[in-house]
Amino acid sequence: MEKTPANIEIIEKYCKGCHICVEFCPTKVLEMKGFVASVKNLEACIKCMQCELRCPDFAIKVS
Amino acid sequence: MSFDYDKYIRPGKLPHIWCPGCGHGIVMKGLIRAIDTLGLQKDNTAIVSGIGCASRLPGYMDFCTLHTAHGRAAAFATGVKMAKPEMNVILVGGDGDGTAIGGNHFIHACRRNIDMTYIIMNNNIYGMTGGQFSPCTPTGAKASTTVYGNPDPAFDVAKLAIGAGATFVARGTAYHATQIDKLIAEAIQHKGFSVVEILDDCPTTYGRRNKFKSVIEMMNRLKDIAVPVKAAEKMTAEQLEGKILTGVLYKEERPNYTDEYAKVIERAKK
Ligand SMILES: Cc1ncc(C[n+]2csc(CCOP(=O)(O)OP(=O)(O)O)c2C)c(N)n1
Ligand code: SF4
Ligand code: SF4
Ligand code: SF4
Ligand SMILES: [Mg+2]
């Protein structure tokens, strides 16, 4: 895994608040803030891409 | 590295119409990654659907697309393939579209072994029209038309495809997102009629009626019932009770329809 910190972009106008990314993130980086997903603990991100891969709405990008 | 889906999506089309947590979006992403892996060209690839929530998929894709009549994706796709055999033809749709009204078109496309790929998103229900039962609704499940529980046994889509003559049949789930693109890519590469069934979720019309408390519960069910074919070989009948096999279930080489039809044309010319 690269050492550079992750950059997580959540496109709020696409997010439908399904909780999938929050639930299946192995290191609990994400949380729901109102109806949309939001980053709670960026340092814990291991860039596994699970959230980006699973989001049905093209609303989350990890780089 | 973030995957650039936007490259393959018609500008301005997102957000899509699917409900929160609907697996159709996950399948569309898998299809896009498969297309990217194989390097399919936009103007040489047709994506064809019937009617239903699942069948809305081609509208988002920046390719040659056809949104046709309910259950008729295979008929229109066959026309495309016969007119342009060099084109990659991909059919997409739901369980209702493909196994109820479109059941006949489905089995005959399998029988003919036309070199096309059919992705069937099986969420066990007619999602678009409010949750009527489909031929893929499990026995006992609730739908708007089976309020006391469905008395019908469900189709096994993969077995149906194999029985009807499809020469590549695979199954994945919306939970197993990384596997979707691999199965679809292998299906597209296969010469002949290939079917990829993706077990999907419809939280809005199926989940609510069948006591799933959330999208996550539906995803976890998909996770729990799926058993990869290789792992299943070592399991007993009891252990496999209530499970569904995933992965490549069937593969065979057999003459495909467009090649055979080309020979007919040659014979007729003599
Ligand atoms: C000839 C015809 N009959 C019925 C309908 C109504 N109808 C629209 S979508 C649909 C079912 C779709 O179910 P499925 O293919 O499983 O897709 P989903 O919405 O679940 O993704 C039906 C019955 C129609 N559009 N046309
Ligand atoms: S990339 Fe992995 S670790 Fe990072 S937020 Fe997404 S799911 Fe969590
Ligand atoms: S998976 Fe996507 S749509 Fe669902 S909450 Fe996360 S970012 Fe939003
Ligand atoms: S009704 Fe069901 S199938 Fe249709 S978009 Fe909503 S969740 Fe998906
Ligand atoms: Mg359906």
PDB file of N, CA, C and O in Angstrom, chain B residues 93-155:
ATOM      1  N   GLY B  93     -30.890  -6.643 -18.737  1.00  0.00           N
ATOM      2  CA  GLY B  93     -32.288  -6.535 -18.327  1.00  0.00           C
ATOM      3  C   GLY B  93     -32.552  -7.234 -17.013  1.00  0.00           C
ATOM      4  O   GLY B  93     -31.647  -7.792 -16.388  1.00  0.00           O
ATOM      5  N   GLY B  94     -33.809  -7.205 -16.613  1.00  0.00           N
ATOM      6  CA  GLY B  94     -34.197  -7.788 -15.334  1.00  0.00           C
ATOM      7  C   GLY B  94     -34.733  -9.206 -15.468  1.00  0.00           C
ATOM      8  O   GLY B  94     -34.863  -9.736 -16.576  1.00  0.00           O
ATOM      9  N   ASP B  95     -35.046  -9.787 -14.310  1.00  0.00           N
ATOM     10  CA  ASP B  95     -35.580 -11.156 -14.274  1.00  0.00           C
ATOM     11  C   ASP B  95     -36.982 -11.213 -14.873  1.00  0.00           C
ATOM     12  O   ASP B  95     -37.341 -12.187 -15.542  1.00  0.00           O
ATOM     13  N   GLY B  96     -37.773 -10.173 -14.657  1.00  0.00           N
ATOM     14  CA  GLY B  96     -39.120 -10.158 -15.214  1.00  0.00           C
ATOM     15  C   GLY B  96     -39.054 -10.052 -16.724  1.00  0.00           C
ATOM     16  O   GLY B  96     -39.652 -10.844 -17.457  1.00  0.00           O
ATOM     17  N   ASP B  97     -38.301  -9.092 -17.182  1.00  0.00           N
ATOM     18  CA  ASP B  97     -38.111  -8.858 -18.609  1.00  0.00           C
ATOM     19  C   ASP B  97     -37.594 -10.122 -19.324  1.00  0.00           C
ATOM     20  O   ASP B  97     -38.094 -10.493 -20.378  1.00  0.00           O
ATOM     21  N   GLY B  98     -36.627 -10.778 -18.709  1.00  0.00           N
ATOM     22  CA  GLY B  98     -35.943 -11.881 -19.383  1.00  0.00           C
ATOM     23  C   GLY B  98     -36.599 -13.246 -19.229  1.00  0.00           C
ATOM     24  O   GLY B  98     -36.474 -14.096 -20.120  1.00  0.00           O
ATOM     25  N   THR B  99     -37.297 -13.477 -18.103  1.00  0.00           N
ATOM     26  CA  THR B  99     -37.809 -14.843 -17.902  1.00  0.00           C
ATOM     27  C   THR B  99     -39.330 -14.943 -17.934  1.00  0.00           C
ATOM     28  O   THR B  99     -39.871 -16.045 -17.987  1.00  0.00           O
ATOM     29  N   ALA B 100     -40.022 -13.795 -17.889  1.00  0.00           N
ATOM     30  CA  ALA B 100     -41.489 -13.846 -18.014  1.00  0.00           C
ATOM     31  C   ALA B 100     -41.846 -13.504 -19.457  1.00  0.00           C
ATOM     32  O   ALA B 100     -41.799 -14.373 -20.324  1.00  0.00           O
ATOM     33  N   ILE B 101     -42.110 -12.238 -19.714  1.00  0.00           N
ATOM     34  CA  ILE B 101     -42.549 -11.833 -21.067  1.00  0.00           C
ATOM     35  C   ILE B 101     -41.488 -12.137 -22.130  1.00  0.00           C
ATOM     36  O   ILE B 101     -41.809 -12.428 -23.269  1.00  0.00           O
ATOM     37  N   GLY B 102     -40.214 -12.110 -21.729  1.00  0.00           N
ATOM     38  CA  GLY B 102     -39.147 -12.351 -22.707  1.00  0.00           C
ATOM     39  C   GLY B 102     -38.586 -13.760 -22.672  1.00  0.00           C
ATOM     40  O   GLY B 102     -37.555 -14.041 -23.295  1.00  0.00           O
ATOM     41  N   GLY B 103     -39.244 -14.649 -21.953  1.00  0.00           N
ATOM     42  CA  GLY B 103     -38.716 -16.006 -21.776  1.00  0.00           C
ATOM     43  C   GLY B 103     -38.446 -16.745 -23.073  1.00  0.00           C
ATOM     44  O   GLY B 103     -37.427 -17.424 -23.226  1.00  0.00           O
ATOM     45  N   ASN B 104     -39.367 -16.582 -24.031  1.00  0.00           N
ATOM     46  CA  ASN B 104     -39.193 -17.269 -25.311  1.00  0.00           C
ATOM     47  C   ASN B 104     -37.988 -16.753 -26.078  1.00  0.00           C
ATOM     48  O   ASN B 104     -37.191 -17.525 -26.603  1.00  0.00           O
ATOM     49  N   HIS B 105     -37.850 -15.433 -26.125  1.00  0.00           N
ATOM     50  CA  HIS B 105     -36.701 -14.856 -26.834  1.00  0.00           C
ATOM     51  C   HIS B 105     -35.398 -15.316 -26.181  1.00  0.00           C
ATOM     52  O   HIS B 105     -34.408 -15.596 -26.849  1.00  0.00           O
ATOM     53  N   PHE B 106     -35.425 -15.369 -24.853  1.00  0.00           N
ATOM     54  CA  PHE B 106     -34.251 -15.785 -24.090  1.00  0.00           C
ATOM     55  C   PHE B 106     -33.834 -17.218 -24.468  1.00  0.00           C
ATOM     56  O   PHE B 106     -32.695 -17.468 -24.875  1.00  0.00           O
ATOM     57  N   ILE B 107     -34.766 -18.159 -24.382  1.00  0.00           N
ATOM     58  CA  ILE B 107     -34.370 -19.562 -24.629  1.00  0.00           C
ATOM     59  C   ILE B 107     -33.937 -19.786 -26.072  1.00  0.00           C
ATOM     60  O   ILE B 107     -33.029 -20.571 -26.335  1.00  0.00           O
ATOM     61  N   HIS B 108     -34.540 -19.066 -27.002  1.00  0.00           N
ATOM     62  CA  HIS B 108     -34.155 -19.294 -28.399  1.00  0.00           C
ATOM     63  C   HIS B 108     -32.823 -18.635 -28.749  1.00  0.00           C
ATOM     64  O   HIS B 108     -32.094 -19.149 -29.604  1.00  0.00           O
ATOM     65  N   ALA B 109     -32.499 -17.548 -28.083  1.00  0.00           N
ATOM     66  CA  ALA B 109     -31.158 -16.960 -28.272  1.00  0.00           C
ATOM     67  C   ALA B 109     -30.121 -17.952 -27.735  1.00  0.00           C
ATOM     68  O   ALA B 109     -29.059 -18.147 -28.340  1.00  0.00           O
ATOM     69  N   CYS B 110     -30.431 -18.596 -26.617  1.00  0.00           N
ATOM     70  CA  CYS B 110     -29.542 -19.633 -26.064  1.00  0.00           C
ATOM     71  C   CYS B 110     -29.391 -20.783 -27.068  1.00  0.00           C
ATOM     72  O   CYS B 110     -28.289 -21.231 -27.366  1.00  0.00           O
ATOM     73  N   ARG B 111     -30.511 -21.253 -27.564  1.00  0.00           N
ATOM     74  CA  ARG B 111     -30.520 -22.409 -28.475  1.00  0.00           C
ATOM     75  C   ARG B 111     -29.716 -22.127 -29.729  1.00  0.00           C
ATOM     76  O   ARG B 111     -28.934 -22.956 -30.185  1.00  0.00           O
ATOM     77  N   ARG B 112     -29.875 -20.926 -30.268  1.00  0.00           N
ATOM     78  CA  ARG B 112     -29.162 -20.584 -31.497  1.00  0.00           C
ATOM     79  C   ARG B 112     -27.677 -20.338 -31.256  1.00  0.00           C
ATOM     80  O   ARG B 112     -26.902 -20.324 -32.196  1.00  0.00           O
ATOM     81  N   ASN B 113     -27.331 -20.093 -30.029  1.00  0.00           N
ATOM     82  CA  ASN B 113     -25.931 -19.797 -29.693  1.00  0.00           C
ATOM     83  C   ASN B 113     -25.391 -18.607 -30.489  1.00  0.00           C
ATOM     84  O   ASN B 113     -24.322 -18.661 -31.093  1.00  0.00           O
ATOM     85  N   ILE B 114     -26.174 -17.533 -30.463  1.00  0.00           N
ATOM     86  CA  ILE B 114     -25.741 -16.306 -31.140  1.00  0.00           C
ATOM     87  C   ILE B 114     -24.632 -15.682 -30.298  1.00  0.00           C
ATOM     88  O   ILE B 114     -24.737 -15.630 -29.069  1.00  0.00           O
ATOM     89  N   ASP B 115     -23.593 -15.200 -30.944  1.00  0.00           N
ATOM     90  CA  ASP B 115     -22.436 -14.683 -30.218  1.00  0.00           C
ATOM     91  C   ASP B 115     -22.738 -13.309 -29.602  1.00  0.00           C
ATOM     92  O   ASP B 115     -22.350 -12.265 -30.130  1.00  0.00           O
ATOM     93  N   MET B 116     -23.468 -13.365 -28.469  1.00  0.00           N
ATOM     94  CA  MET B 116     -23.822 -12.132 -27.746  1.00  0.00           C
ATOM     95  C   MET B 116     -23.733 -12.456 -26.250  1.00  0.00           C
ATOM     96  O   MET B 116     -23.688 -13.624 -25.866  1.00  0.00           O
ATOM     97  N   THR B 117     -23.711 -11.417 -25.444  1.00  0.00           N
ATOM     98  CA  THR B 117     -23.643 -11.611 -23.988  1.00  0.00           C
ATOM     99  C   THR B 117     -24.887 -11.024 -23.337  1.00  0.00           C
ATOM    100  O   THR B 117     -25.264  -9.883 -23.633  1.00  0.00           O
ATOM    101  N   TYR B 118     -25.498 -11.801 -22.487  1.00  0.00           N
ATOM    102  CA  TYR B 118     -26.746 -11.366 -21.831  1.00  0.00           C
ATOM    103  C   TYR B 118     -26.515 -11.259 -20.319  1.00  0.00           C
ATOM    104  O   TYR B 118     -26.223 -12.244 -19.654  1.00  0.00           O
ATOM    105  N   ILE B 119     -26.642 -10.044 -19.815  1.00  0.00           N
ATOM    106  CA  ILE B 119     -26.491  -9.822 -18.368  1.00  0.00           C
ATOM    107  C   ILE B 119     -27.887  -9.677 -17.778  1.00  0.00           C
ATOM    108  O   ILE B 119     -28.618  -8.744 -18.109  1.00  0.00           O
ATOM    109  N   ILE B 120     -28.254 -10.627 -16.928  1.00  0.00           N
ATOM    110  CA  ILE B 120     -29.596 -10.577 -16.364  1.00  0.00           C
ATOM    111  C   ILE B 120     -29.518 -10.254 -14.873  1.00  0.00           C
ATOM    112  O   ILE B 120     -28.868 -10.948 -14.105  1.00  0.00           O
ATOM    113  N   MET B 121     -30.116  -9.119 -14.523  1.00  0.00           N
ATOM    114  CA  MET B 121     -30.076  -8.630 -13.139  1.00  0.00           C
ATOM    115  C   MET B 121     -31.292  -9.180 -12.409  1.00  0.00           C
ATOM    116  O   MET B 121     -32.409  -8.692 -12.586  1.00  0.00           O
ATOM    117  N   ASN B 122     -31.060 -10.206 -11.620  1.00  0.00           N
ATOM    118  CA  ASN B 122     -32.162 -10.932 -10.985  1.00  0.00           C
ATOM    119  C   ASN B 122     -32.390 -10.434  -9.554  1.00  0.00           C
ATOM    120  O   ASN B 122     -31.723 -10.865  -8.622  1.00  0.00           O
ATOM    121  N   ASN B 123     -33.375  -9.540  -9.431  1.00  0.00           N
ATOM    122  CA  ASN B 123     -33.720  -9.048  -8.090  1.00  0.00           C
ATOM    123  C   ASN B 123     -35.011  -9.694  -7.575  1.00  0.00           C
ATOM    124  O   ASN B 123     -35.645  -9.210  -6.648  1.00  0.00           O
ATOM    125  N   ASN B 124     -35.422 -10.767  -8.231  1.00  0.00           N
ATOM    126  CA  ASN B 124     -36.546 -11.602  -7.800  1.00  0.00           C
ATOM    127  C   ASN B 124     -37.911 -10.912  -7.839  1.00  0.00           C
ATOM    128  O   ASN B 124     -38.848 -11.350  -7.161  1.00  0.00           O
ATOM    129  N   ILE B 125     -38.033  -9.859  -8.642  1.00  0.00           N
ATOM    130  CA  ILE B 125     -39.287  -9.082  -8.581  1.00  0.00           C
ATOM    131  C   ILE B 125     -39.421  -8.187  -9.809  1.00  0.00           C
ATOM    132  O   ILE B 125     -38.424  -7.919 -10.480  1.00  0.00           O
ATOM    133  N   TYR B 126     -40.643  -7.738 -10.105  1.00  0.00           N
ATOM    134  CA  TYR B 126     -40.861  -6.649 -11.062  1.00  0.00           C
ATOM    135  C   TYR B 126     -40.670  -5.358 -10.275  1.00  0.00           C
ATOM    136  O   TYR B 126     -41.614  -4.856  -9.657  1.00  0.00           O
ATOM    137  N   GLY B 127     -39.472  -4.818 -10.288  1.00  0.00           N
ATOM    138  CA  GLY B 127     -39.223  -3.609  -9.507  1.00  0.00           C
ATOM    139  C   GLY B 127     -39.973  -2.399 -10.041  1.00  0.00           C
ATOM    140  O   GLY B 127     -40.701  -1.726  -9.321  1.00  0.00           O
ATOM    141  N   MET B 128     -39.829  -2.163 -11.320  1.00  0.00           N
ATOM    142  CA  MET B 128     -40.331  -0.918 -11.910  1.00  0.00           C
ATOM    143  C   MET B 128     -41.821  -0.681 -11.692  1.00  0.00           C
ATOM    144  O   MET B 128     -42.254   0.440 -11.450  1.00  0.00           O
ATOM    145  N   THR B 129     -42.589  -1.749 -11.770  1.00  0.00           N
ATOM    146  CA  THR B 129     -44.048  -1.581 -11.713  1.00  0.00           C
ATOM    147  C   THR B 129     -44.603  -1.745 -10.301  1.00  0.00           C
ATOM    148  O   THR B 129     -45.806  -1.872 -10.111  1.00  0.00           O
ATOM    149  N   GLY B 130     -43.741  -1.802  -9.303  1.00  0.00           N
ATOM    150  CA  GLY B 130     -44.208  -1.772  -7.926  1.00  0.00           C
ATOM    151  C   GLY B 130     -44.203  -3.096  -7.189  1.00  0.00           C
ATOM    152  O   GLY B 130     -44.831  -3.211  -6.133  1.00  0.00           O
ATOM    153  N   GLY B 131     -43.511  -4.100  -7.726  1.00  0.00           N
ATOM    154  CA  GLY B 131     -43.292  -5.297  -6.913  1.00  0.00           C
ATOM    155  C   GLY B 131     -44.237  -6.462  -7.146  1.00  0.00           C
ATOM    156  O   GLY B 131     -44.575  -7.190  -6.214  1.00  0.00           O
ATOM    157  N   GLN B 132     -44.657  -6.671  -8.409  1.00  0.00           N
ATOM    158  CA  GLN B 132     -45.386  -7.901  -8.720  1.00  0.00           C
ATOM    159  C   GLN B 132     -44.397  -9.067  -8.753  1.00  0.00           C
ATOM    160  O   GLN B 132     -43.224  -8.877  -9.031  1.00  0.00           O
ATOM    161  N   PHE B 133     -44.871 -10.277  -8.463  1.00  0.00           N
ATOM    162  CA  PHE B 133     -43.935 -11.410  -8.478  1.00  0.00           C
ATOM    163  C   PHE B 133     -43.502 -11.737  -9.901  1.00  0.00           C
ATOM    164  O   PHE B 133     -44.237 -11.517 -10.853  1.00  0.00           O
ATOM    165  N   SER B 134     -42.294 -12.243 -10.022  1.00  0.00           N
ATOM    166  CA  SER B 134     -41.752 -12.636 -11.322  1.00  0.00           C
ATOM    167  C   SER B 134     -41.515 -14.147 -11.286  1.00  0.00           C
ATOM    168  O   SER B 134     -41.647 -14.763 -10.231  1.00  0.00           O
ATOM    169  N   PRO B 135     -41.141 -14.751 -12.407  1.00  0.00           N
ATOM    170  CA  PRO B 135     -40.815 -16.188 -12.376  1.00  0.00           C
ATOM    171  C   PRO B 135     -39.587 -16.485 -11.506  1.00  0.00           C
ATOM    172  O   PRO B 135     -39.262 -17.650 -11.277  1.00  0.00           O
ATOM    173  N   CYS B 136     -38.910 -15.453 -11.032  1.00  0.00           N
ATOM    174  CA  CYS B 136     -37.727 -15.641 -10.183  1.00  0.00           C
ATOM    175  C   CYS B 136     -37.999 -15.271  -8.726  1.00  0.00           C
ATOM    176  O   CYS B 136     -37.068 -15.207  -7.919  1.00  0.00           O
ATOM    177  N   THR B 137     -39.249 -15.020  -8.372  1.00  0.00           N
ATOM    178  CA  THR B 137     -39.573 -14.752  -6.970  1.00  0.00           C
ATOM    179  C   THR B 137     -39.557 -16.079  -6.211  1.00  0.00           C
ATOM    180  O   THR B 137     -40.198 -17.041  -6.644  1.00  0.00           O
ATOM    181  N   PRO B 138     -38.816 -16.150  -5.114  1.00  0.00           N
ATOM    182  CA  PRO B 138     -38.736 -17.431  -4.393  1.00  0.00           C
ATOM    183  C   PRO B 138     -40.102 -17.882  -3.847  1.00  0.00           C
ATOM    184  O   PRO B 138     -40.953 -17.054  -3.549  1.00  0.00           O
ATOM    185  N   THR B 139     -40.271 -19.174  -3.713  1.00  0.00           N
ATOM    186  CA  THR B 139     -41.491 -19.729  -3.121  1.00  0.00           C
ATOM    187  C   THR B 139     -41.661 -19.137  -1.716  1.00  0.00           C
ATOM    188  O   THR B 139     -40.703 -19.078  -0.952  1.00  0.00           O
ATOM    189  N   GLY B 140     -42.872 -18.723  -1.420  1.00  0.00           N
ATOM    190  CA  GLY B 140     -43.155 -18.201  -0.082  1.00  0.00           C
ATOM    191  C   GLY B 140     -42.945 -16.707   0.050  1.00  0.00           C
ATOM    192  O   GLY B 140     -43.429 -16.095   1.005  1.00  0.00           O
ATOM    193  N   ALA B 141     -42.211 -16.095  -0.885  1.00  0.00           N
ATOM    194  CA  ALA B 141     -41.912 -14.663  -0.758  1.00  0.00           C
ATOM    195  C   ALA B 141     -43.148 -13.818  -1.033  1.00  0.00           C
ATOM    196  O   ALA B 141     -44.082 -14.236  -1.712  1.00  0.00           O
ATOM    197  N   LYS B 142     -43.112 -12.615  -0.493  1.00  0.00           N
ATOM    198  CA  LYS B 142     -44.236 -11.697  -0.672  1.00  0.00           C
ATOM    199  C   LYS B 142     -43.963 -10.740  -1.832  1.00  0.00           C
ATOM    200  O   LYS B 142     -42.863 -10.211  -1.974  1.00  0.00           O
ATOM    201  N   ALA B 143     -45.008 -10.556  -2.622  1.00  0.00           N
ATOM    202  CA  ALA B 143     -44.978  -9.548  -3.679  1.00  0.00           C
ATOM    203  C   ALA B 143     -46.337  -8.866  -3.653  1.00  0.00           C
ATOM    204  O   ALA B 143     -47.230  -9.321  -2.941  1.00  0.00           O
ATOM    205  N   SER B 144     -46.499  -7.799  -4.423  1.00  0.00           N
ATOM    206  CA  SER B 144     -47.798  -7.103  -4.379  1.00  0.00           C
ATOM    207  C   SER B 144     -48.898  -8.013  -4.892  1.00  0.00           C
ATOM    208  O   SER B 144     -50.057  -7.857  -4.550  1.00  0.00           O
ATOM    209  N   THR B 145     -48.532  -9.003  -5.702  1.00  0.00           N
ATOM    210  CA  THR B 145     -49.510  -9.942  -6.258  1.00  0.00           C
ATOM    211  C   THR B 145     -49.486 -11.310  -5.557  1.00  0.00           C
ATOM    212  O   THR B 145     -50.205 -12.225  -5.958  1.00  0.00           O
ATOM    213  N   THR B 146     -48.642 -11.454  -4.550  1.00  0.00           N
ATOM    214  CA  THR B 146     -48.644 -12.694  -3.738  1.00  0.00           C
ATOM    215  C   THR B 146     -48.580 -12.278  -2.271  1.00  0.00           C
ATOM    216  O   THR B 146     -47.616 -12.568  -1.565  1.00  0.00           O
ATOM    217  N   VAL B 147     -49.624 -11.603  -1.828  1.00  0.00           N
ATOM    218  CA  VAL B 147     -49.608 -11.045  -0.471  1.00  0.00           C
ATOM    219  C   VAL B 147     -49.627 -12.130   0.611  1.00  0.00           C
ATOM    220  O   VAL B 147     -49.216 -11.891   1.748  1.00  0.00           O
ATOM    221  N   TYR B 148     -50.079 -13.328   0.261  1.00  0.00           N
ATOM    222  CA  TYR B 148     -50.083 -14.428   1.249  1.00  0.00           C
ATOM    223  C   TYR B 148     -48.886 -15.355   1.061  1.00  0.00           C
ATOM    224  O   TYR B 148     -48.851 -16.451   1.612  1.00  0.00           O
ATOM    225  N   GLY B 149     -47.939 -14.939   0.242  1.00  0.00           N
ATOM    226  CA  GLY B 149     -46.765 -15.773  -0.019  1.00  0.00           C
ATOM    227  C   GLY B 149     -46.889 -16.428  -1.385  1.00  0.00           C
ATOM    228  O   GLY B 149     -47.962 -16.897  -1.773  1.00  0.00           O
ATOM    229  N   ASN B 150     -45.779 -16.453  -2.108  1.00  0.00           N
ATOM    230  CA  ASN B 150     -45.774 -16.970  -3.478  1.00  0.00           C
ATOM    231  C   ASN B 150     -45.836 -18.498  -3.506  1.00  0.00           C
ATOM    232  O   ASN B 150     -44.953 -19.160  -2.968  1.00  0.00           O
ATOM    233  N   PRO B 151     -46.864 -19.078  -4.129  1.00  0.00           N
ATOM    234  CA  PRO B 151     -46.932 -20.541  -4.198  1.00  0.00           C
ATOM    235  C   PRO B 151     -46.031 -21.148  -5.286  1.00  0.00           C
ATOM    236  O   PRO B 151     -45.771 -22.347  -5.278  1.00  0.00           O
ATOM    237  N   ASP B 152     -45.553 -20.328  -6.215  1.00  0.00           N
ATOM    238  CA  ASP B 152     -44.783 -20.846  -7.363  1.00  0.00           C
ATOM    239  C   ASP B 152     -43.337 -21.169  -6.995  1.00  0.00           C
ATOM    240  O   ASP B 152     -42.712 -20.426  -6.237  1.00  0.00           O
ATOM    241  N   PRO B 153     -42.794 -22.222  -7.598  1.00  0.00           N
ATOM    242  CA  PRO B 153     -41.335 -22.391  -7.521  1.00  0.00           C
ATOM    243  C   PRO B 153     -40.663 -21.405  -8.475  1.00  0.00           C
ATOM    244  O   PRO B 153     -41.258 -21.021  -9.477  1.00  0.00           O
ATOM    245  N   ALA B 154     -39.440 -20.980  -8.151  1.00  0.00           N
ATOM    246  CA  ALA B 154     -38.745 -19.991  -8.981  1.00  0.00           C
ATOM    247  C   ALA B 154     -37.890 -20.677 -10.045  1.00  0.00           C
ATOM    248  O   ALA B 154     -37.408 -21.785  -9.846  1.00  0.00           O
ATOM    249  N   PHE B 155     -37.700 -19.977 -11.150  1.00  0.00           N
ATOM    250  CA  PHE B 155     -36.729 -20.415 -12.155  1.00  0.00           C
ATOM    251  C   PHE B 155     -35.325 -20.310 -11.581  1.00  0.00           C
ATOM    252  O   PHE B 155     -35.015 -19.355 -10.866  1.00  0.00           O
TER     253      PHE B 155
END
